Amino acid sequence: MSDSPISTEKRGDILIVTSNNPPVNALGAGVRVGLDAALTQASADDGIKAVVLICAGQTFFAGADITEFGKPPVEPILTDLIPKIEAFDKPVIAAIHGTALGGGLETALGAHYRVAVPSAKLGVPEVKLGLLPGAGGTQRLPRVVGVKAALEMTAKGDPISATQAHKWGLVDELAEEGALLDTALALAEKVKAIRPIPRVSERTISPDDAAIEAFRKENARKFRGFDAPAANIACVEAATRLPFAEGIDFERTEFMKLMFGSQSAAQRHIFFAERKASKIDGIASDIALRPIAKVGVIGAGTMGGGITMNFLSAGIAVTIVEQAEEALNRGVGVIRKNYEASAAKGRLTTEQVEKAMGLLTPSLSLDDLSDCDLIIEAIFENMDVKKEVFGKLDAIAKPGAILASNTSYLNVDEIAASTSRPQDVLGMHFFSPANVMKLLEVVRGANTADDVLATVMALAKKIKKVAVVAGVCHGFIGNRMLMPRQVEANKLLMEGATPEQIDRVHVEFGMPMGPFQMSDLAGVDIGWHRDPTRIESIRDALCAEDRWGQKKGAGFYDYDEKRNPTPSPRVAEIIEDFRSRSNMPKREISDQEIIERTLYTMVNEGAMILEEGMAQRASDVDVVWIYGYGWPVYRGGPMFWAGLEGTPKIVEGLKKHGFTISPLLAEKAEKNEGF
């Protein structure tokens, strides 16, 4: 078959089987059929003594073909093909470059020998899609690398280097870069007559309950709420207790449970949603982008410093501007300290730290931004101050420079109007800490030029951010949806719920923290009017008493010196005092009511955002909440979760509490469909 992605070539008595299925040699139906045919050819030819399996292009098999998920299987399926490779009566050598991931690594484990170049990466990342390596990976890996390493690889899903794989015995020989085929052929020559042929499934493995228990304990917090890590651990454990064939049956059962469960559906949804988010509706994908060689950042505080680090780490020069020398020095000092902390953990070399810092130019004058291609303002959230800064930038910035505001709420169009070039202005809303958080909301103003938006979206990838296009409205996508949650959480306090109950419901749902824990962490005083005599809300009362959150050792909770929270009797008094003055009766509030009023309202707001065209697609809203606010990935984001929860149930819950229902949400509920 000339159009097959698989080709074969005889070199003496060795058959070279090459897969060429760009971009990543995914193990699609065509590849599987071709591999099966190549094995049949090698079996029928007595002149062939060994087989080398290699891939053309950038990489070895980088995994299953994810587009085949949920469709009827095409024979031969991978779970049949790998045992066929393993049972083959002539040695099969897998030659690995690029990545051998998921089904790709499982295929290599079916081979009898593995050769790799040092730059290759090997792993089974299925857990990140809510799955497990379901073609024998959980049964073969522990037999090769041992229980501990197999747990790390399957339940966490991070790939390892070929050098590490060689140490663990997963790779038999390391080849020099560029000499992979020659090394594989030499190994084939050496082993072609060796019998018995080494088969991973025939290796024995001893139980290691202590390692399994320790691993579970160590990662309990990280795995909380997720089904897939536990299933991966159970399968590795089964490999130590059951004969191989029974272990494979156990793996298959666990795989099917995950495959048809809601968590994997949610995690696969986010996998595709993240890729879709970078596509901009109505703009040609080949639009010419503006070159960004130098960036200016105004403000060296927490946000400005974090934003700066993103560009420095990507090798882009930054000029950072502050008004006062002390603030500038402090900001630059924090940037260096952050880099040095990463170096101390082995994440960066000293050279990389110095290279990043060498790209930074600190300045006390806005005039030094005149040669920047992109200028990001990261100052106090005040419209008048921002307009004043943009007015000055208009006179300083070179023609064609992109001017961005890191505002989290304010009207980008109003900011743009303070310049003579609104087409060059947009919002770049980074999330705190900006050098860590992956989300970037890119706010498209009414006049933002297409090439400006496209340039910033492309730049986001370069600085390793997941960017989502948002329209101009108060709070954009994320913070706008946060508002109804905060409003209802505060009302629930007045009606009888405690901060602990409300936070517990959110944490049990899968959030990293609840609304009041979040408020204490960020600072209860953020946005406070600063007048201790003006007490109009519970928050005002807390701020007036210096209860500004964790930084003060007291907020909605009391904190010890290690910042561990405990419920506060004083806060209970303040709430009680407010309630009695408002003549509001205290009542029992159920956990379900908290979900309806704090989470259903978010879905409702998300639906309004979609109606108004403030987000391009429902999956973009989900991406914002997964990457910006820690919504549990196994629930797929608020809009995906609405489908799991049931839109009719959500509408009914909202109506019960008297909320105005978004017409789009009502329409979805009418049809009993999700977003």
XYZ file of C-alpha atoms in Angstrom:
675
model
C 0.000 0.000 0.000
C 1.786 3.112 -1.261
C -0.467 5.499 0.698
C 0.124 3.630 3.977
C 1.920 5.606 6.710
C 4.064 2.469 7.245
C 6.953 1.535 4.932
C 9.399 -1.396 5.146
C 12.988 -1.851 3.985
C 15.238 -4.921 4.261
C 18.838 -4.377 5.395
C 20.475 -7.793 5.177
C 18.378 -10.018 7.422
C 16.794 -7.134 9.363
C 13.488 -5.503 8.431
C 13.234 -1.763 9.130
C 9.611 -0.747 9.693
C 9.133 3.049 9.484
C 6.018 5.015 10.483
C 5.489 8.374 8.795
C 2.216 9.782 10.093
C 2.749 13.530 10.691
C 2.650 15.540 12.850
C 3.218 13.170 15.814
C 2.961 9.628 14.407
C -0.285 9.111 16.348
C -1.276 5.436 16.432
C -4.287 5.913 14.164
C -6.030 3.128 12.249
C -3.731 3.465 9.189
C -0.613 3.090 11.337
C -2.005 0.061 13.188
C -3.033 -1.673 9.943
C 0.407 -0.972 8.464
C 2.267 -2.309 11.516
C 0.146 -5.445 11.497
C 0.919 -5.992 7.792
C 4.656 -5.436 8.397
C 4.681 -8.090 11.141
C 2.909 -10.518 8.807
C 5.531 -9.785 6.112
C 8.414 -10.337 8.573
C 6.864 -13.549 9.853
C 6.445 -15.024 6.362
C 10.027 -14.235 5.300
C 12.565 -16.764 6.650
C 15.316 -14.407 5.522
C 14.292 -11.868 8.172
C 15.853 -12.460 11.593
C 14.866 -9.260 13.484
C 12.693 -6.158 13.147
C 13.552 -2.502 13.924
C 10.550 -0.260 14.561
C 11.350 3.426 13.967
C 9.457 6.630 13.133
C 10.154 9.378 10.578
C 9.695 13.081 11.331
C 9.843 14.810 14.700
C 8.936 11.944 16.993
C 8.313 8.284 17.827
C 4.622 7.393 18.392
C 3.401 10.237 20.614
C 0.211 8.434 21.628
C -3.156 7.145 20.533
C -5.169 9.105 17.982
C -7.370 11.164 20.296
C -9.794 11.930 17.426
C -10.784 8.237 17.458
C -12.018 8.477 21.083
C -15.685 7.630 21.404
C -15.907 6.269 17.841
C -16.346 2.594 16.883
C -12.916 0.877 17.051
C -11.079 0.041 13.828
C -9.233 -3.304 13.780
C -6.540 -4.055 14.757
C -6.992 -2.213 18.041
C -3.865 -1.324 20.017
C -4.711 -3.782 22.812
C -4.483 -6.603 20.217
C -1.524 -5.214 18.264
C 0.874 -4.807 21.225
C 0.518 -8.454 22.415
C 1.090 -9.486 18.779
C 4.377 -7.509 18.734
C 5.368 -9.003 22.095
C 4.548 -12.593 21.043
C 6.457 -12.191 17.758
C 8.975 -14.989 17.223
C 11.796 -12.699 16.019
C 13.314 -9.909 18.149
C 11.649 -6.492 17.755
C 13.694 -3.396 18.617
C 11.894 -0.058 19.211
C 14.061 2.927 18.203
C 12.851 6.053 20.035
C 13.403 9.759 19.332
C 11.261 12.793 20.183
C 8.564 11.425 22.477
C 7.182 7.971 23.197
C 3.979 8.829 25.013
C 0.901 6.866 26.063
C 0.145 4.217 23.454
C 3.547 5.022 21.943
C 5.400 3.947 25.085
C 3.057 0.955 25.463
C 4.000 -0.107 21.921
C 7.685 0.227 22.821
C 7.040 -1.901 25.949
C 5.577 -4.573 23.644
C 8.891 -4.631 21.743
C 11.684 -6.841 23.088
C 14.393 -4.164 23.216
C 14.335 -0.364 23.374
C 16.948 2.093 22.064
C 16.610 5.878 22.458
C 18.507 9.103 21.849
C 19.239 11.062 25.091
C 16.909 13.934 24.068
C 13.875 11.590 23.866
C 11.090 11.729 26.453
C 9.070 8.699 27.551
C 5.832 8.718 29.501
C 2.204 7.744 29.974
C 0.314 11.055 30.388
C -3.199 9.513 30.125
C -3.978 10.455 33.749
C -4.059 14.104 32.584
C -7.061 13.200 30.420
C -8.700 11.347 33.307
C -7.571 7.968 31.954
C -4.907 5.298 32.404
C -2.562 3.650 29.875
C -5.064 1.007 28.761
C -2.962 -1.102 26.392
C -0.996 -2.934 29.063
C 0.991 0.072 30.286
C 0.054 -0.300 33.951
C 1.001 -4.002 33.850
C 4.231 -3.830 31.828
C 5.755 -0.651 33.306
C 6.072 -1.923 36.906
C 7.657 -5.142 35.567
C 10.366 -3.010 33.929
C 10.938 0.011 36.182
C 9.615 -1.279 39.517
C 6.575 -0.282 41.533
C 7.748 3.126 42.779
C 8.776 4.490 39.375
C 5.646 3.022 37.729
C 3.437 4.836 40.255
C 5.212 8.125 39.512
C 4.854 7.653 35.760
C 1.232 6.461 35.631
C -0.511 8.347 38.458
C 1.231 11.679 37.812
C 1.697 11.366 34.053
C 4.888 13.429 33.690
C 7.324 12.129 31.047
C 10.906 11.185 31.952
C 14.112 11.707 29.977
C 15.652 8.853 28.002
C 18.679 9.114 30.303
C 16.431 8.499 33.334
C 14.637 5.720 31.430
C 18.012 4.085 30.751
C 18.868 4.209 34.476
C 15.531 2.566 35.278
C 16.011 -0.133 32.631
C 13.162 1.116 30.453
C 15.681 1.852 27.682
C 18.303 -0.843 26.956
C 20.755 1.337 25.053
C 21.276 5.068 24.502
C 22.181 6.080 20.948
C 24.088 9.198 19.984
C 21.895 11.928 18.479
C 21.688 11.258 14.741
C 22.808 7.623 15.094
C 19.522 6.089 16.258
C 18.955 3.743 13.317
C 22.580 2.571 13.247
C 22.482 1.808 16.993
C 19.177 -0.050 16.640
C 20.533 -2.090 13.696
C 23.701 -2.935 15.638
C 21.597 -4.104 18.599
C 19.366 -6.146 16.259
C 22.502 -7.792 14.832
C 23.670 -8.621 18.372
C 20.350 -10.090 19.643
C 18.835 -11.677 16.520
C 19.871 -15.195 17.519
C 19.333 -14.865 21.290
C 16.635 -17.141 22.684
C 14.433 -17.061 24.645
C 13.279 -13.659 23.377
C 12.831 -11.343 26.432
C 9.154 -10.474 26.889
C 8.104 -7.929 29.533
C 4.871 -9.786 30.346
C 6.923 -12.820 31.412
C 8.922 -10.883 34.015
C 8.003 -11.407 37.660
C 7.377 -8.575 40.093
C 7.162 -8.592 43.883
C 4.429 -6.774 45.825
C 5.568 -3.521 47.459
C 2.713 -2.418 49.712
C 4.931 0.034 51.611
C 5.799 1.958 48.415
C 2.144 2.062 47.328
C 0.953 3.285 50.746
C 3.684 5.930 50.948
C 2.885 7.167 47.426
C -0.854 7.432 48.203
C -0.149 9.390 51.377
C 2.422 11.676 49.769
C 0.055 12.682 46.962
C -3.281 12.625 48.806
C -3.710 16.399 48.543
C -2.703 16.586 44.884
C -5.027 13.711 43.879
C -8.015 14.864 45.979
C -11.250 14.544 44.025
C -9.696 12.875 40.967
C -10.694 9.332 39.939
C -7.868 8.581 37.483
C -4.804 8.680 39.804
C -6.487 6.187 42.160
C -7.321 3.882 39.228
C -3.709 4.062 37.992
C -2.430 3.170 41.479
C -4.900 0.275 41.740
C -3.705 -1.100 38.389
C -0.017 -0.919 39.363
C -0.953 -2.680 42.600
C -2.800 -5.345 40.572
C 0.379 -5.901 38.528
C 2.128 -6.966 41.755
C -0.653 -9.335 42.846
C -2.171 -10.905 39.729
C -0.837 -13.020 36.879
C -0.235 -10.856 33.781
C -3.422 -11.897 31.904
C -5.634 -11.178 34.938
C -3.836 -7.855 35.498
C -4.637 -6.904 31.875
C -8.334 -7.713 32.490
C -8.291 -5.560 35.633
C -6.650 -2.688 33.696
C -9.279 -2.962 30.936
C -12.165 -2.790 33.447
C -10.677 0.262 35.170
C -9.972 1.915 31.798
C -13.585 1.503 30.630
C -14.915 2.921 33.923
C -12.792 6.036 33.433
C -13.408 6.295 29.681
C -17.181 6.456 30.148
C -17.086 8.493 33.368
C -17.772 12.237 33.609
C -14.272 13.144 34.846
C -12.418 11.953 31.749
C -15.063 13.607 29.544
C -14.409 16.854 31.456
C -10.616 16.548 31.211
C -10.751 15.735 27.481
C -13.094 18.712 27.019
C -10.497 21.018 28.602
C -7.700 19.464 26.506
C -9.517 20.536 23.315
C -10.919 23.764 24.829
C -7.411 25.036 25.554
C -6.426 24.531 21.904
C -9.620 26.168 20.637
C -9.177 29.217 22.897
C -6.205 30.463 20.855
C -8.321 30.698 17.685
C -9.838 34.133 17.110
C -13.218 34.296 15.381
C -13.296 36.525 12.329
C -9.519 36.963 11.957
C -7.536 35.164 9.260
C -5.061 32.690 10.740
C -2.294 33.978 8.449
C -2.653 37.675 9.400
C 0.728 39.479 9.582
C 1.764 39.959 13.206
C 3.595 42.950 14.688
C 7.165 42.132 15.784
C 7.667 42.180 19.576
C 11.380 42.402 20.427
C 11.152 44.667 23.457
C 8.474 45.087 26.126
C 7.835 47.906 28.605
C 6.150 47.307 31.963
C 4.853 50.188 34.096
C 4.799 49.282 37.776
C 7.308 47.086 39.640
C 4.886 45.790 42.281
C 3.677 42.199 42.604
C 1.839 42.242 39.265
C 4.385 44.282 37.295
C 7.250 42.119 38.540
C 5.434 38.870 37.768
C 4.450 40.089 34.277
C 8.066 41.101 33.614
C 9.354 37.620 34.541
C 7.164 36.004 31.849
C 8.944 37.961 29.129
C 12.457 37.664 30.594
C 12.023 33.875 30.870
C 11.021 33.782 27.187
C 14.181 35.717 26.229
C 12.387 39.031 25.549
C 14.020 42.268 26.808
C 11.982 44.340 29.290
C 12.232 47.934 30.498
C 10.441 48.226 33.854
C 9.410 51.681 35.092
C 8.533 52.878 38.614
C 8.012 56.364 40.048
C 10.258 56.002 43.119
C 13.753 54.515 43.235
C 12.984 52.540 46.404
C 9.967 50.825 44.783
C 11.992 50.113 41.624
C 14.873 48.539 43.553
C 12.486 46.508 45.655
C 10.669 45.225 42.535
C 13.896 44.263 40.740
C 15.126 42.603 43.960
C 11.969 40.456 44.170
C 12.383 39.371 40.521
C 15.961 38.252 41.212
C 14.917 36.521 44.444
C 12.188 34.582 42.581
C 14.650 33.438 39.925
C 17.238 32.449 42.522
C 14.600 30.453 44.429
C 13.870 28.524 41.194
C 17.599 27.943 40.714
C 17.897 26.644 44.297
C 15.209 24.066 43.479
C 17.168 23.007 40.392
C 14.607 24.406 37.930
C 17.073 26.919 36.471
C 20.839 27.158 36.164
C 22.783 30.168 37.482
C 23.517 31.051 33.823
C 19.783 31.108 33.030
C 19.132 33.409 36.016
C 21.846 35.822 34.895
C 20.673 35.680 31.277
C 17.109 36.603 32.333
C 18.266 39.409 34.642
C 20.582 40.674 31.877
C 17.518 41.366 29.708
C 16.015 43.698 32.339
C 16.440 47.486 32.244
C 15.074 49.282 35.338
C 14.043 52.927 34.843
C 12.394 55.868 36.618
C 11.246 57.535 33.394
C 8.352 56.684 31.063
C 10.430 58.239 28.256
C 12.618 55.100 28.314
C 9.688 53.167 26.848
C 9.903 54.991 23.505
C 11.573 52.037 21.738
C 9.250 49.306 23.123
C 7.007 47.273 20.793
C 4.524 46.467 23.568
C 3.916 48.466 26.765
C 1.901 46.930 29.622
C 0.550 49.171 32.377
C 0.325 47.335 35.733
C -0.509 50.066 38.237
C -3.240 50.856 40.782
C -6.788 49.923 39.664
C -8.028 53.498 39.241
C -9.509 54.805 35.998
C -8.245 58.410 36.299
C -4.684 57.283 37.017
C -4.737 54.798 34.126
C -6.101 57.391 31.676
C -3.388 59.814 32.702
C -0.686 57.169 32.088
C -2.114 56.214 28.674
C -2.308 59.897 27.704
C 1.418 60.189 28.443
C 2.204 56.911 26.626
C 0.396 58.217 23.552
C 3.027 60.943 23.272
C 6.001 58.678 24.102
C 5.359 55.311 22.404
C 6.593 54.782 18.858
C 4.012 54.409 16.043
C 2.644 50.841 15.888
C 3.538 50.037 19.514
C 0.845 48.010 21.283
C -0.457 49.598 24.507
C -1.986 47.207 27.040
C -3.607 47.581 30.447
C -3.450 44.832 33.076
C -6.789 46.041 34.479
C -8.966 43.315 35.981
C -12.301 45.201 35.832
C -12.083 48.599 34.165
C -13.396 49.658 30.759
C -10.640 49.183 28.179
C -12.482 51.372 25.636
C -12.484 54.294 28.066
C -8.732 53.798 28.633
C -8.142 53.591 24.848
C -10.087 56.841 24.334
C -7.418 58.736 26.295
C -5.039 58.071 23.364
C -5.081 59.100 19.706
C -4.544 55.418 18.720
C -7.358 53.305 20.210
C -6.653 50.666 17.513
C -3.359 49.856 19.303
C -4.915 49.452 22.761
C -6.234 46.308 24.472
C -6.399 44.639 27.884
C -3.903 42.015 29.036
C -5.319 40.758 32.316
C -2.695 38.570 33.998
C -3.612 36.561 37.080
C -1.666 36.714 40.337
C 1.073 35.551 40.795
C 1.601 36.524 37.162
C 4.810 34.540 36.701
C 3.009 31.334 37.828
C -0.659 31.517 36.789
C -1.234 30.246 33.253
C -4.290 32.315 32.310
C -4.231 35.551 30.340
C -7.506 37.319 29.499
C -6.894 39.348 26.333
C -9.530 42.083 26.249
C -10.555 43.177 22.780
C -11.664 46.810 22.719
C -14.254 48.202 20.296
C -11.427 49.666 18.175
C -8.644 47.117 18.779
C -7.022 46.294 15.423
C -7.131 42.663 14.286
C -3.342 42.416 14.000
C -2.936 43.794 17.549
C -5.220 41.106 18.974
C -3.590 38.360 16.882
C -0.075 39.509 17.887
C -0.881 39.399 21.612
C -2.605 35.994 21.335
C 0.480 34.592 19.556
C 2.796 36.247 22.093
C 0.846 34.576 24.923
C 1.973 31.169 23.636
C 5.575 32.366 23.573
C 5.397 33.333 27.260
C 3.635 30.004 28.032
C 0.219 31.443 28.835
C -3.211 30.066 27.979
C -4.915 33.107 26.449
C -8.646 33.700 26.060
C -10.267 36.576 24.166
C -12.743 38.588 26.258
C -14.997 41.513 25.399
C -15.243 44.812 27.285
C -17.575 44.479 30.263
C -17.121 44.955 34.018
C -14.785 42.185 35.186
C -14.490 40.622 31.686
C -15.119 36.834 31.935
C -13.549 35.563 35.158
C -14.115 38.381 37.634
C -17.561 39.096 36.240
C -18.585 35.503 37.074
C -16.873 35.763 40.466
C -19.093 38.687 41.467
C -22.434 36.864 41.866
C -20.609 34.169 43.853
C -19.149 36.735 46.269
C -22.442 38.653 46.574
C -24.405 35.495 47.416
C -21.712 34.188 49.789
C -21.971 37.449 51.772
C -25.782 37.287 51.824
C -25.627 33.679 53.040
C -23.471 34.826 55.976
C -26.212 37.253 56.987
C -28.877 34.559 56.685
C -27.175 32.025 58.933
C -24.345 30.230 57.143
C -20.815 30.492 58.560
C -17.655 31.294 56.575
C -16.443 27.743 57.391
C -19.585 26.086 55.978
C -19.529 28.115 52.756
C -15.805 27.506 52.236
C -16.154 23.778 53.026
C -18.852 23.362 50.354
C -16.531 24.934 47.764
C -13.512 22.870 48.792
C -15.574 19.651 48.740
C -16.741 20.647 45.256
C -13.056 20.667 44.272
C -12.049 24.331 44.487
C -8.616 24.996 46.024
C -10.332 27.318 48.520
C -13.692 28.900 49.300
C -14.731 32.580 48.885
C -13.718 33.661 52.412
C -10.423 31.762 52.428
C -9.722 33.459 49.084
C -10.618 36.871 50.508
C -8.255 36.340 53.458
C -5.438 35.251 51.160
C -5.850 38.154 48.694
C -6.486 40.728 51.431
C -9.907 41.624 52.860
C -8.931 45.293 52.464
C -8.637 45.152 48.648
C -11.009 47.819 47.325
C -11.998 48.938 50.843
C -12.844 52.663 51.120
C -10.288 53.044 53.994
C -12.631 54.895 56.378
C -12.881 52.922 59.675
C -15.877 55.000 60.809
C -17.929 54.065 57.736
C -19.212 50.554 58.422
C -21.799 49.432 55.874
C -20.933 45.732 55.535
C -19.362 42.824 57.398
C -16.198 43.435 55.387
C -16.088 47.102 56.462
C -16.375 45.962 60.094
C -13.489 43.486 59.650
C -11.289 46.088 57.956
C -12.045 48.710 60.633
C -10.674 46.242 63.208
C -7.535 45.613 61.156
C -8.724 42.120 60.170
C -7.272 42.375 56.666
C -6.664 38.657 56.160
C -3.650 36.355 56.412
C -1.125 39.213 56.230
C -2.515 40.574 59.525
C -3.087 37.168 61.161
C -6.846 37.785 61.158
C -9.603 38.129 58.577
C -12.716 35.982 58.239
C -10.590 33.451 60.169
C -7.968 33.695 62.920
C -4.465 32.569 61.882
C -1.519 31.202 63.837
C 2.111 32.060 62.965
C 2.110 29.297 60.317
C -1.012 30.841 58.759
C -3.236 27.910 59.734
C -6.872 29.123 59.935
C -9.347 28.534 62.762
C -12.967 29.773 62.993
C -13.061 33.192 64.684
C -15.403 33.903 67.620
C -14.955 37.629 66.926
C -16.144 37.244 63.312
C -19.179 35.274 64.567
C -19.964 38.244 66.878
C -19.603 40.785 64.060
C -21.920 38.756 61.788
C -24.447 38.306 64.633
C -24.353 42.048 65.357
C -25.019 42.896 61.691
C -27.812 40.352 61.476
C -29.632 41.646 64.552
C -29.331 45.263 63.380
C -30.810 44.261 60.006
C -33.653 42.391 61.767
C -32.768 39.336 59.706
C -33.851 35.995 61.181
C -31.101 33.350 61.406
C -31.952 30.044 59.720
C -30.423 26.682 58.833
C -28.794 26.798 55.413
C -28.174 23.571 53.525
C -25.044 22.797 51.525
C -27.254 22.422 48.448
C -28.551 25.993 48.851
C -24.942 27.236 48.968
C -24.238 25.414 45.676
C -27.391 26.823 44.064
C -26.683 30.397 45.100
C -22.912 30.534 44.587
C -22.255 28.099 41.709
C -25.524 28.057 39.732
C -25.370 31.883 39.670
C -21.927 31.642 38.052
C -23.322 29.443 35.265
C -26.133 31.969 34.790
C -23.617 34.839 34.524
C -21.516 32.764 32.113
C -24.579 32.292 29.909
C -25.149 36.088 29.896
C -21.496 36.608 28.900
C -22.046 34.263 25.935
C -25.337 35.951 24.972
C -23.622 39.343 24.908
C -20.698 37.974 22.866
C -18.203 38.816 25.627
C -16.665 35.345 25.220
C -16.228 33.615 21.866
C -17.402 30.192 23.023
C -18.582 28.355 26.155
C -15.348 26.357 26.292
C -13.386 29.648 26.584
C -15.321 30.440 29.764
C -14.323 27.013 31.085
C -10.652 27.641 30.254
C -10.748 30.933 32.196
C -12.089 29.227 35.304
C -9.797 26.185 35.126
C -6.582 28.189 34.615
C -7.428 31.410 36.451
C -9.454 30.357 39.487
C -8.704 26.689 40.154
C -12.103 25.286 39.116
C -11.566 21.496 39.364
C -10.433 20.236 35.953
C -12.349 16.991 36.535
C -15.562 19.052 36.397
C -14.532 20.663 33.103
C -15.270 24.331 33.930
C -18.604 25.978 34.881
C -20.266 25.717 31.457
C -19.298 22.073 30.904
C -20.346 21.279 34.475
C -23.759 22.850 33.784
C -24.337 20.009 31.309
C -23.248 17.387 33.870
C -25.403 18.915 36.599
C -28.296 19.350 34.163
C -29.382 22.767 32.881
C -33.048 22.136 33.883
C -31.891 21.468 37.483
C -29.815 24.668 37.454
C -32.715 26.793 36.166
C -35.047 25.275 38.762
C -32.499 26.014 41.538
C -32.093 29.627 40.372
C -35.858 30.210 40.113
C -36.347 28.920 43.662
C -34.168 31.794 44.940
C -35.711 34.431 42.675
C -32.836 34.990 40.227
C -33.390 36.400 36.736
C -32.557 33.582 34.326
C -30.357 34.214 31.305
C -32.426 33.563 28.137
C -29.617 31.370 26.759
C -29.592 29.233 29.908
C -33.397 29.003 29.825
C -33.221 27.864 26.188
C -30.621 25.194 27.040
C -32.783 23.956 29.922
C -35.833 23.848 27.657
C -33.943 21.513 25.289
C -32.285 19.711 28.234
C -28.826 20.277 26.753
C -25.494 21.618 27.955
C -23.309 24.351 26.477
